[in-house]
Amino acid sequence: LNKLNLFIIACALFANMIFPQVLNQEKEKHYRETALKITREALTENVGYELLRELCEIGPRLSGSENSLKAIYWAEQKMKDMGFDSVWLQPVMVPHWDRGNIESAVIAGTGKELNISALGGSVPTPDEGITAEVLEVKNFEQLDSLKEKAKGKIIFFSRELDHGLVNTFAGYGGAVDQRSRGPIKAAAAGAVGVIIRSVTTLHDNVPHTGMTSYVDTLPKIPAAAVGNIDADFLSDALKKDPSLKVTLKLNCRTLPDALSYNVIGDIRGYEKPEEIILTGGHFDSWDAGCGAHDDGGGCIQALESIELFKRLNIKNKRTLRCVFFINEENGIKGAIEYARFSDSTKQNHYAAIESDRGVFTPKGFSFDADSALIQNVQKWLPVLRTAGIEYIRKGGSGVDISRIKNAKALIGYVPDDQRYMDVHHSANDTFESVHPREMQLGTAAIAILVYLIDLEGF
Amino acid sequence: LNKLNLFIIACALFANMIFPQVLNQEKEKHYRETALKITREALTENVGYELLRELCEIGPRLSGSENSLKAIYWAEQKMKDMGFDSVWLQPVMVPHWDRGNIESAVIAGTGKELNISALGGSVPTPDEGITAEVLEVKNFEQLDSLKEKAKGKIIFFSRELDHGLVNTFAGYGGAVDQRSRGPIKAAAAGAVGVIIRSVTTLHDNVPHTGMTSYVDTLPKIPAAAVGNIDADFLSDALKKDPSLKVTLKLNCRTLPDALSYNVIGDIRGYEKPEEIILTGGHFDSWDAGCGAHDDGGGCIQALESIELFKRLNIKNKRTLRCVFFINEENGIKGAIEYARFSDSTKQNHYAAIESDRGVFTPKGFSFDADSALIQNVQKWLPVLRTAGIEYIRKGGSGVDISRIKNAKALIGYVPDDQRYMDVHHSANDTFESVHPREMQLGTAAIAILVYLIDLEGF
């Protein structure tokens, strides 16, 4: 080992360390051609967008509801019509909460009605409602410090989502504790009800619901979200009259668990059929709007992204599997059941990709995987850029696929999120809020990633 | 020079070649703090978005129109109110085309009215209109091949924008020849009028206008764009009855050139006041909608991005100059006049940034600059990512700044473009089509780039 050899070896090691791995030119050219074909097909035919239109016409898909079953059977039929090699419904019992037909919050003596929506899982009020003074707090610390005032009152958690954060999921994450744990904290302080300011980026009056929770050791008190304009109104009214009372009426209820299903469709691989590349989303939604972005659109992207292989006659070595998970919003029972099935039958997942951050313009993919794998797949970016994907980064994947064990990579599709919290969990989440090109480009991005994983492997 | 030394030197050269240049950690931390401050301020205060609301209330700003002057005086006053060190109106004569109040296209004998909009610069029809048979062609080649049939007819250029292209500007570029040169090609074939399918990504019935052109050696024939739904209708009707006639009436006209202005405001630099970093957009718009995306929003981003320096008390070494160029849509006279002024008074432009691709979520910056400079500024990406900027690439800048000589970099702000051609040059380009977070995030991105250029230089 003389110095020249040492030099050569060092350089080689160095180059390997520094040079990002790249696809060879011929491969890249070929992959880019396929990526262009996929993208063009997705953008011109709008198959997924039109499927989403049909799905939205069925209505919202809250777990356990009649509509959710209609949608499940619709999806099963669609996968069959598309010629998937196997399509089946995986049974799972899900929570069945129902909003009822009464929800109102009136400022006593004024007739002023606040625009509210019961939080998912909330207990009802008595028929005559709950009439109580309102204590406004910004956070749990403030509630603690005002504990002696909370007894017998309705707690109004009024902290806004932080609009100054670029990532709207971070903004959401910083405010949603009021919704998810507000009733526990309020009950602990002796309160009788909860109203929260809707967690949203939009300053309108549409209430945004979402799951709340209770503990068995404390009273379960009713809880609702109020639209932001009415949240401002209530805040102002409380400044003028701190002893004003609100009458809250809700007749929502939790019914016995209901039978529901994950919808599962496979396109068998020709070379390694035992290895599964899964695409998925969650098929349940909240019960306002139609869950177009959250997550009907994501499910349809998962579906079309593998159906495109059939349509464009692209042969898949591995088995492509689309899963519409049920009950992500209020129980995650679908994901738990799929993971149980996967473990007990030793399903061999090679990779799983979830779309559950809205169906807006593609930005990147978030990989829950080994760092070396992530480093290695950076070489696919010149191909993925065809559909607007600018990065692959380490990060979380998706709630539904995160329970799958032994996959080499769990992957979250990351679109632009600036408009997502405008519609999330609310009546704003309609088919009309989805832009066809944005959605279809995302479908293409996922399809191209599936294509690369299938062909190149990790 | 022994082999070990050779090894060390080679490694050093190699590292220099391969390692991307990076900011030192302390600098990056400091810059990121400022970038976060800028982004937070932009997203929470919505100053630009509210200015755009005011601007849109004035109405559209077609060059030479009364509205355009109202808007110019409004902008001058805003810059003064913001405490800019100098604000002035740069006079320039601009074309003055006026749509008039008659535009109709009726399928003779059926009463079916097509939804049209005269193309910018079109000549009028006679008062009684032009009634003629219609020859549909997809492109100029087809027109050439059907030349003998074109005489005396209205040519219907019906080629759609290619929806299969990811970049909507590329789609637009592939179809807009019909609009910009259709009347010349049609007149050369002896036709008497032109109707074009609107160049847009949206399948609605809103016509999209834009500049057309004539040559003095050929008859000038009237021309209008038709909404896509009516374009389909006309196409179908022609299949059933190839001899159907359309009566086209337009009373648009070209008035004598009018006095107008570029609006220019400076914030003087404390260290190198003679070096100018320019931000700009074009202030004129088409006369439907209010030019919210094209390019009122871009102008306001250019304005707020430097006004943020004053608001946040960030000192600028170089002079920051905002320019609202007039007449980009139908003459570029504002840009020409600014370049003339710049050349004749030896204005020292260090860099210029234009926002004229809509005010959607930030994606990147397109640099018209030397490759080494572009390589060097990649090190700013970790800072620019604060506001969602994922890349800096070589490419075009903007129509208005492209005439500026000797700047080290001419830069185009690149937002997501998926929805841009939906609204471009049409009644869809309203204030309501602008999303506050998307617009404000773009403003922050531009402000951060100005900050880095000012502090770091190239």
PDB file of C-alpha atoms in Angstrom, chain A residues 2-4 6-8 10-11 14-15 17-19 36 39-40 43-44 161-168 201-202 361-363 385-388 390-391 393 416-419 422 435-438 441, chain B residues 2-4 6-8 10-11 14-15 17-19 36 39-40 43-44 161-168 201-202 361-363 385-388 390-391 393 416-419 422 435-438 441:
ATOM      1  CA  ASN A   2       2.049   2.926  -1.230  1.00  0.00           C
ATOM      2  CA  LYS A   3       1.011   6.547  -0.993  1.00  0.00           C
ATOM      3  CA  LEU A   4      -0.424   6.717  -4.484  1.00  0.00           C
ATOM      4  CA  LEU A   6      -3.639   5.429  -0.473  1.00  0.00           C
ATOM      5  CA  PHE A   7      -4.450   8.578  -2.401  1.00  0.00           C
ATOM      6  CA  ILE A   8      -6.651   6.724  -4.844  1.00  0.00           C
ATOM      7  CA  ALA A  10      -8.976   7.994  -0.068  1.00  0.00           C
ATOM      8  CA  CYS A  11     -10.325   9.845  -3.075  1.00  0.00           C
ATOM      9  CA  PHE A  14     -14.234  10.677  -0.236  1.00  0.00           C
ATOM     10  CA  ALA A  15     -16.125  10.816  -3.508  1.00  0.00           C
ATOM     11  CA  MET A  17     -19.102  10.228   0.842  1.00  0.00           C
ATOM     12  CA  ILE A  18     -19.544  13.539  -0.879  1.00  0.00           C
ATOM     13  CA  PHE A  19     -20.996  12.909  -4.308  1.00  0.00           C
ATOM     14  CA  LEU A  36     -43.957  12.293 -17.911  1.00  0.00           C
ATOM     15  CA  THR A  39     -48.127  12.974 -15.144  1.00  0.00           C
ATOM     16  CA  ARG A  40     -49.746  13.704 -18.496  1.00  0.00           C
ATOM     17  CA  LEU A  43     -53.525  15.797 -15.566  1.00  0.00           C
ATOM     18  CA  THR A  44     -55.490  15.252 -18.750  1.00  0.00           C
ATOM     19  CA  LEU A 161     -53.962  29.130  16.078  1.00  0.00           C
ATOM     20  CA  ASP A 162     -50.622  30.942  15.688  1.00  0.00           C
ATOM     21  CA  HIS A 163     -50.910  32.502  12.226  1.00  0.00           C
ATOM     22  CA  GLY A 164     -47.249  33.486  12.296  1.00  0.00           C
ATOM     23  CA  LEU A 165     -46.036  29.922  11.760  1.00  0.00           C
ATOM     24  CA  VAL A 166     -45.391  28.964   8.133  1.00  0.00           C
ATOM     25  CA  ASN A 167     -46.323  25.328   8.656  1.00  0.00           C
ATOM     26  CA  THR A 168     -50.054  25.273   9.325  1.00  0.00           C
ATOM     27  CA  THR A 201     -56.255  29.520   9.646  1.00  0.00           C
ATOM     28  CA  LEU A 202     -59.377  31.187   8.299  1.00  0.00           C
ATOM     29  CA  THR A 361     -49.840  21.053  -5.025  1.00  0.00           C
ATOM     30  CA  PRO A 362     -47.037  18.530  -4.349  1.00  0.00           C
ATOM     31  CA  LYS A 363     -43.995  19.655  -2.398  1.00  0.00           C
ATOM     32  CA  ARG A 385     -39.447  16.704 -10.024  1.00  0.00           C
ATOM     33  CA  THR A 386     -41.474  15.856 -13.119  1.00  0.00           C
ATOM     34  CA  ALA A 387     -44.522  16.088 -10.855  1.00  0.00           C
ATOM     35  CA  GLY A 388     -43.274  18.989  -8.748  1.00  0.00           C
ATOM     36  CA  GLU A 390     -38.732  19.160  -4.618  1.00  0.00           C
ATOM     37  CA  TYR A 391     -37.526  17.174  -1.628  1.00  0.00           C
ATOM     38  CA  ARG A 393     -36.770  14.473   3.974  1.00  0.00           C
ATOM     39  CA  ASP A 416     -48.523  22.616   0.114  1.00  0.00           C
ATOM     40  CA  ASP A 417     -50.400  23.182   3.378  1.00  0.00           C
ATOM     41  CA  GLN A 418     -51.272  26.882   3.294  1.00  0.00           C
ATOM     42  CA  ARG A 419     -55.008  26.314   2.663  1.00  0.00           C
ATOM     43  CA  ASP A 422     -59.073  26.608   6.190  1.00  0.00           C
ATOM     44  CA  HIS A 435     -58.425  22.045  -7.391  1.00  0.00           C
ATOM     45  CA  PRO A 436     -58.254  19.373 -10.096  1.00  0.00           C
ATOM     46  CA  ARG A 437     -54.698  20.062 -11.241  1.00  0.00           C
ATOM     47  CA  GLU A 438     -53.372  20.226  -7.690  1.00  0.00           C
ATOM     48  CA  LEU A 441     -50.449  16.311  -9.821  1.00  0.00           C
TER      49      LEU A 441
ATOM     50  CA  ASN B   2       5.833  14.734  -2.483  1.00  0.00           C
ATOM     51  CA  LYS B   3       2.863  12.480  -2.877  1.00  0.00           C
ATOM     52  CA  LEU B   4       1.398  13.288   0.530  1.00  0.00           C
ATOM     53  CA  LEU B   6      -0.112  16.210  -3.625  1.00  0.00           C
ATOM     54  CA  PHE B   7      -2.797  14.247  -1.816  1.00  0.00           C
ATOM     55  CA  ILE B   8      -3.579  17.105   0.546  1.00  0.00           C
ATOM     56  CA  ALA B  10      -5.884  17.439  -4.397  1.00  0.00           C
ATOM     57  CA  CYS B  11      -8.243  16.842  -1.515  1.00  0.00           C
ATOM     58  CA  PHE B  14     -11.682  18.521  -4.638  1.00  0.00           C
ATOM     59  CA  ALA B  15     -13.498  19.599  -1.497  1.00  0.00           C
ATOM     60  CA  MET B  17     -15.206  21.831  -6.022  1.00  0.00           C
ATOM     61  CA  ILE B  18     -17.672  19.462  -4.449  1.00  0.00           C
ATOM     62  CA  PHE B  19     -18.768  20.891  -1.139  1.00  0.00           C
ATOM     63  CA  LEU B  36     -38.530  34.154  10.993  1.00  0.00           C
ATOM     64  CA  THR B  39     -42.222  35.777   7.957  1.00  0.00           C
ATOM     65  CA  ARG B  40     -44.158  36.096  11.203  1.00  0.00           C
ATOM     66  CA  LEU B  43     -48.295  36.322   7.995  1.00  0.00           C
ATOM     67  CA  THR B  44     -49.839  37.900  11.065  1.00  0.00           C
ATOM     68  CA  LEU B 161     -53.915  24.753 -23.816  1.00  0.00           C
ATOM     69  CA  ASP B 162     -52.097  21.441 -23.251  1.00  0.00           C
ATOM     70  CA  HIS B 163     -53.396  20.343 -19.856  1.00  0.00           C
ATOM     71  CA  GLY B 164     -50.839  17.540 -19.728  1.00  0.00           C
ATOM     72  CA  LEU B 165     -47.933  19.890 -19.051  1.00  0.00           C
ATOM     73  CA  VAL B 166     -47.112  20.414 -15.381  1.00  0.00           C
ATOM     74  CA  ASN B 167     -45.897  23.975 -15.886  1.00  0.00           C
ATOM     75  CA  THR B 168     -48.959  26.017 -16.781  1.00  0.00           C
ATOM     76  CA  THR B 201     -56.442  25.789 -17.570  1.00  0.00           C
ATOM     77  CA  LEU B 202     -60.052  26.096 -16.440  1.00  0.00           C
ATOM     78  CA  THR B 361     -47.386  29.716  -2.388  1.00  0.00           C
ATOM     79  CA  PRO B 362     -43.623  30.322  -2.836  1.00  0.00           C
ATOM     80  CA  LYS B 363     -41.564  27.688  -4.612  1.00  0.00           C
ATOM     81  CA  ARG B 385     -36.641  27.865   3.312  1.00  0.00           C
ATOM     82  CA  THR B 386     -38.070  29.731   6.302  1.00  0.00           C
ATOM     83  CA  ALA B 387     -40.606  31.138   3.853  1.00  0.00           C
ATOM     84  CA  GLY B 388     -40.991  27.986   1.772  1.00  0.00           C
ATOM     85  CA  GLU B 390     -37.016  25.312  -2.080  1.00  0.00           C
ATOM     86  CA  TYR B 391     -34.749  26.282  -4.951  1.00  0.00           C
ATOM     87  CA  ARG B 393     -32.317  28.043 -10.456  1.00  0.00           C
ATOM     88  CA  ASP B 416     -46.813  27.608  -7.461  1.00  0.00           C
ATOM     89  CA  ASP B 417     -48.494  28.087 -10.835  1.00  0.00           C
ATOM     90  CA  GLN B 418     -51.230  25.431 -10.878  1.00  0.00           C
ATOM     91  CA  ARG B 419     -54.108  27.928 -10.458  1.00  0.00           C
ATOM     92  CA  ASP B 422     -57.453  29.814 -14.236  1.00  0.00           C
ATOM     93  CA  HIS B 435     -55.294  33.557  -0.560  1.00  0.00           C
ATOM     94  CA  PRO B 436     -53.869  35.772   2.189  1.00  0.00           C
ATOM     95  CA  ARG B 437     -51.332  33.274   3.535  1.00  0.00           C
ATOM     96  CA  GLU B 438     -50.078  32.357   0.082  1.00  0.00           C
ATOM     97  CA  LEU B 441     -45.649  34.124   2.447  1.00  0.00           C
TER      98      LEU B 441
END
